[in-house]
Amino acid sequence: EKTGLRPIIRVEAYSAVGVDLNEPKFPYIPTFLRYMICELLKNSCKATTEVAKASNHSPRAELSRRPIFVVVCADETKVAIRIGDRARGIPFSVGSHIWSYLYSTADRGPSELAGYGVGLPLSRLYARYLGGSLDLISMPGFGTDAYLMLPRLEGSQVEVLPDLYQKYTYTSLTDLCL
């Protein structure tokens, strides 16, 4: 569905690494990174636009009060990307379903902003494959923050492949004790 509305997206970057000059620079696999970021931004834009359309105020004025924030932070070993919106969050009753394949918020079939229900689960799978994590924290009535944590790729980086005899652990937001 085309609405003609476009949420405001504000981007901030910070780095604890001196050579980055406060803007994280890191090599990465562009296809995977682009997919994950686009999926998270698409979900935030869709939710923010829906809230603006349902508002009693002008939709454009409502969008200016609800910017989407993208914050990129890094140190020597990891890159953290947070995408946060104020689009009233995900209801607790739905929260457990968002990681299920084929769960979708599309009311009338696939569209440009909602589709087949594979975006978030596939993004999390890509993040884990690359040795990172993708977590969502939603506060119903307020908004949702997505946290994408990725290791900085090095020349010696190896891919994480399933092994029947090895248990793999992934770093998640809860491990970092924020």
PDB file of N, CA and C in Angstrom, residues 36-37 39-41 43-44 68-72 80-85 90 98-99 120 123 133-139 143-149 173 178:
ATOM      1  N   MET A  36      19.579  -7.256   6.413  1.00  0.00           N
ATOM      2  CA  MET A  36      19.169  -7.120   7.812  1.00  0.00           C
ATOM      3  C   MET A  36      18.744  -5.690   8.132  1.00  0.00           C
ATOM      4  N   ILE A  37      19.531  -4.701   7.702  1.00  0.00           N
ATOM      5  CA  ILE A  37      19.209  -3.302   7.983  1.00  0.00           C
ATOM      6  C   ILE A  37      17.920  -2.894   7.274  1.00  0.00           C
ATOM      7  N   GLU A  39      15.435  -4.766   6.356  1.00  0.00           N
ATOM      8  CA  GLU A  39      14.294  -5.440   6.977  1.00  0.00           C
ATOM      9  C   GLU A  39      13.879  -4.722   8.267  1.00  0.00           C
ATOM     10  N   LEU A  40      14.842  -4.367   9.086  1.00  0.00           N
ATOM     11  CA  LEU A  40      14.523  -3.681  10.343  1.00  0.00           C
ATOM     12  C   LEU A  40      13.958  -2.287  10.079  1.00  0.00           C
ATOM     13  N   LEU A  41      14.553  -1.561   9.137  1.00  0.00           N
ATOM     14  CA  LEU A  41      14.032  -0.234   8.798  1.00  0.00           C
ATOM     15  C   LEU A  41      12.646  -0.319   8.170  1.00  0.00           C
ATOM     16  N   ASN A  43      10.336  -2.549   8.709  1.00  0.00           N
ATOM     17  CA  ASN A  43       9.350  -2.808   9.765  1.00  0.00           C
ATOM     18  C   ASN A  43       9.060  -1.550  10.577  1.00  0.00           C
ATOM     19  N   SER A  44      10.101  -0.793  10.926  1.00  0.00           N
ATOM     20  CA  SER A  44       9.898   0.447  11.685  1.00  0.00           C
ATOM     21  C   SER A  44       9.132   1.480  10.869  1.00  0.00           C
ATOM     22  N   ILE A  68      12.491   7.752  13.511  1.00  0.00           N
ATOM     23  CA  ILE A  68      13.150   6.460  13.703  1.00  0.00           C
ATOM     24  C   ILE A  68      14.629   6.770  13.925  1.00  0.00           C
ATOM     25  N   PHE A  69      15.203   6.193  14.971  1.00  0.00           N
ATOM     26  CA  PHE A  69      16.604   6.439  15.294  1.00  0.00           C
ATOM     27  C   PHE A  69      17.446   5.218  14.936  1.00  0.00           C
ATOM     28  N   VAL A  70      18.544   5.468  14.248  1.00  0.00           N
ATOM     29  CA  VAL A  70      19.528   4.429  13.956  1.00  0.00           C
ATOM     30  C   VAL A  70      20.817   4.868  14.629  1.00  0.00           C
ATOM     31  N   VAL A  71      21.334   4.027  15.516  1.00  0.00           N
ATOM     32  CA  VAL A  71      22.580   4.330  16.217  1.00  0.00           C
ATOM     33  C   VAL A  71      23.555   3.198  15.933  1.00  0.00           C
ATOM     34  N   VAL A  72      24.733   3.566  15.432  1.00  0.00           N
ATOM     35  CA  VAL A  72      25.780   2.593  15.123  1.00  0.00           C
ATOM     36  C   VAL A  72      26.938   2.870  16.069  1.00  0.00           C
ATOM     37  N   ALA A  80      27.642  -2.585  17.029  1.00  0.00           N
ATOM     38  CA  ALA A  80      26.269  -2.670  17.511  1.00  0.00           C
ATOM     39  C   ALA A  80      25.431  -1.654  16.742  1.00  0.00           C
ATOM     40  N   ILE A  81      24.297  -2.099  16.229  1.00  0.00           N
ATOM     41  CA  ILE A  81      23.388  -1.224  15.495  1.00  0.00           C
ATOM     42  C   ILE A  81      22.032  -1.314  16.162  1.00  0.00           C
ATOM     43  N   ARG A  82      21.525  -0.163  16.585  1.00  0.00           N
ATOM     44  CA  ARG A  82      20.192  -0.111  17.197  1.00  0.00           C
ATOM     45  C   ARG A  82      19.271   0.679  16.280  1.00  0.00           C
ATOM     46  N   ILE A  83      18.125   0.103  15.984  1.00  0.00           N
ATOM     47  CA  ILE A  83      17.096   0.795  15.211  1.00  0.00           C
ATOM     48  C   ILE A  83      15.878   0.869  16.114  1.00  0.00           C
ATOM     49  N   GLY A  84      15.472   2.079  16.456  1.00  0.00           N
ATOM     50  CA  GLY A  84      14.370   2.261  17.398  1.00  0.00           C
ATOM     51  C   GLY A  84      13.281   3.153  16.831  1.00  0.00           C
ATOM     52  N   ASP A  85      12.054   2.797  17.136  1.00  0.00           N
ATOM     53  CA  ASP A  85      10.919   3.616  16.707  1.00  0.00           C
ATOM     54  C   ASP A  85       9.991   3.878  17.886  1.00  0.00           C
ATOM     55  N   ILE A  90       5.104  -3.725  19.949  1.00  0.00           N
ATOM     56  CA  ILE A  90       4.487  -4.994  19.579  1.00  0.00           C
ATOM     57  C   ILE A  90       3.731  -5.504  20.797  1.00  0.00           C
ATOM     58  N   ILE A  98       6.860 -13.232  16.345  1.00  0.00           N
ATOM     59  CA  ILE A  98       7.611 -12.466  15.341  1.00  0.00           C
ATOM     60  C   ILE A  98       8.810 -13.221  14.779  1.00  0.00           C
ATOM     61  N   TRP A  99       9.326 -14.206  15.506  1.00  0.00           N
ATOM     62  CA  TRP A  99      10.467 -14.982  15.015  1.00  0.00           C
ATOM     63  C   TRP A  99      10.028 -16.230  14.262  1.00  0.00           C
ATOM     64  N   LEU A 120      12.187 -11.087   9.482  1.00  0.00           N
ATOM     65  CA  LEU A 120      12.864 -11.096  10.783  1.00  0.00           C
ATOM     66  C   LEU A 120      13.557 -12.426  11.074  1.00  0.00           C
ATOM     67  N   SER A 123      16.672 -12.539   8.974  1.00  0.00           N
ATOM     68  CA  SER A 123      17.656 -11.574   9.454  1.00  0.00           C
ATOM     69  C   SER A 123      18.376 -12.117  10.683  1.00  0.00           C
ATOM     70  N   SER A 133      24.125 -11.439  16.728  1.00  0.00           N
ATOM     71  CA  SER A 133      22.778 -11.692  17.227  1.00  0.00           C
ATOM     72  C   SER A 133      21.851 -10.571  16.788  1.00  0.00           C
ATOM     73  N   LEU A 134      20.576 -10.869  16.783  1.00  0.00           N
ATOM     74  CA  LEU A 134      19.540  -9.882  16.529  1.00  0.00           C
ATOM     75  C   LEU A 134      18.476 -10.064  17.594  1.00  0.00           C
ATOM     76  N   ASP A 135      18.229  -9.013  18.358  1.00  0.00           N
ATOM     77  CA  ASP A 135      17.232  -9.051  19.431  1.00  0.00           C
ATOM     78  C   ASP A 135      16.296  -7.871  19.290  1.00  0.00           C
ATOM     79  N   LEU A 136      15.044  -8.075  19.664  1.00  0.00           N
ATOM     80  CA  LEU A 136      14.060  -6.995  19.689  1.00  0.00           C
ATOM     81  C   LEU A 136      13.574  -6.809  21.110  1.00  0.00           C
ATOM     82  N   ILE A 137      13.469  -5.563  21.510  1.00  0.00           N
ATOM     83  CA  ILE A 137      12.848  -5.229  22.787  1.00  0.00           C
ATOM     84  C   ILE A 137      11.705  -4.285  22.466  1.00  0.00           C
ATOM     85  N   SER A 138      10.503  -4.731  22.778  1.00  0.00           N
ATOM     86  CA  SER A 138       9.332  -3.935  22.474  1.00  0.00           C
ATOM     87  C   SER A 138       8.618  -3.550  23.754  1.00  0.00           C
ATOM     88  N   MET A 139       8.155  -2.316  23.778  1.00  0.00           N
ATOM     89  CA  MET A 139       7.373  -1.827  24.906  1.00  0.00           C
ATOM     90  C   MET A 139       6.004  -1.435  24.365  1.00  0.00           C
ATOM     91  N   GLY A 143       7.073   1.744  21.806  1.00  0.00           N
ATOM     92  CA  GLY A 143       7.841   1.502  20.588  1.00  0.00           C
ATOM     93  C   GLY A 143       8.697   0.263  20.683  1.00  0.00           C
ATOM     94  N   THR A 144       9.527   0.068  19.673  1.00  0.00           N
ATOM     95  CA  THR A 144      10.360  -1.128  19.570  1.00  0.00           C
ATOM     96  C   THR A 144      11.791  -0.724  19.247  1.00  0.00           C
ATOM     97  N   ASP A 145      12.743  -1.404  19.885  1.00  0.00           N
ATOM     98  CA  ASP A 145      14.162  -1.246  19.584  1.00  0.00           C
ATOM     99  C   ASP A 145      14.698  -2.587  19.099  1.00  0.00           C
ATOM    100  N   ALA A 146      15.380  -2.558  17.967  1.00  0.00           N
ATOM    101  CA  ALA A 146      16.040  -3.750  17.440  1.00  0.00           C
ATOM    102  C   ALA A 146      17.540  -3.566  17.643  1.00  0.00           C
ATOM    103  N   TYR A 147      18.210  -4.580  18.155  1.00  0.00           N
ATOM    104  CA  TYR A 147      19.644  -4.539  18.416  1.00  0.00           C
ATOM    105  C   TYR A 147      20.333  -5.597  17.563  1.00  0.00           C
ATOM    106  N   LEU A 148      21.130  -5.140  16.629  1.00  0.00           N
ATOM    107  CA  LEU A 148      21.910  -6.030  15.778  1.00  0.00           C
ATOM    108  C   LEU A 148      23.364  -5.941  16.235  1.00  0.00           C
ATOM    109  N   MET A 149      23.891  -7.034  16.748  1.00  0.00           N
ATOM    110  CA  MET A 149      25.263  -7.093  17.246  1.00  0.00           C
ATOM    111  C   MET A 149      26.065  -7.977  16.295  1.00  0.00           C
ATOM    112  N   LEU A 173      21.619 -10.040  23.512  1.00  0.00           N
ATOM    113  CA  LEU A 173      21.509  -8.840  24.324  1.00  0.00           C
ATOM    114  C   LEU A 173      21.525  -9.175  25.815  1.00  0.00           C
ATOM    115  N   LEU A 178      22.849  -5.245  29.567  1.00  0.00           N
ATOM    116  CA  LEU A 178      22.697  -3.800  29.375  1.00  0.00           C
ATOM    117  C   LEU A 178      21.894  -3.221  30.469  1.00  0.00           C
TER     118      LEU A 178
END
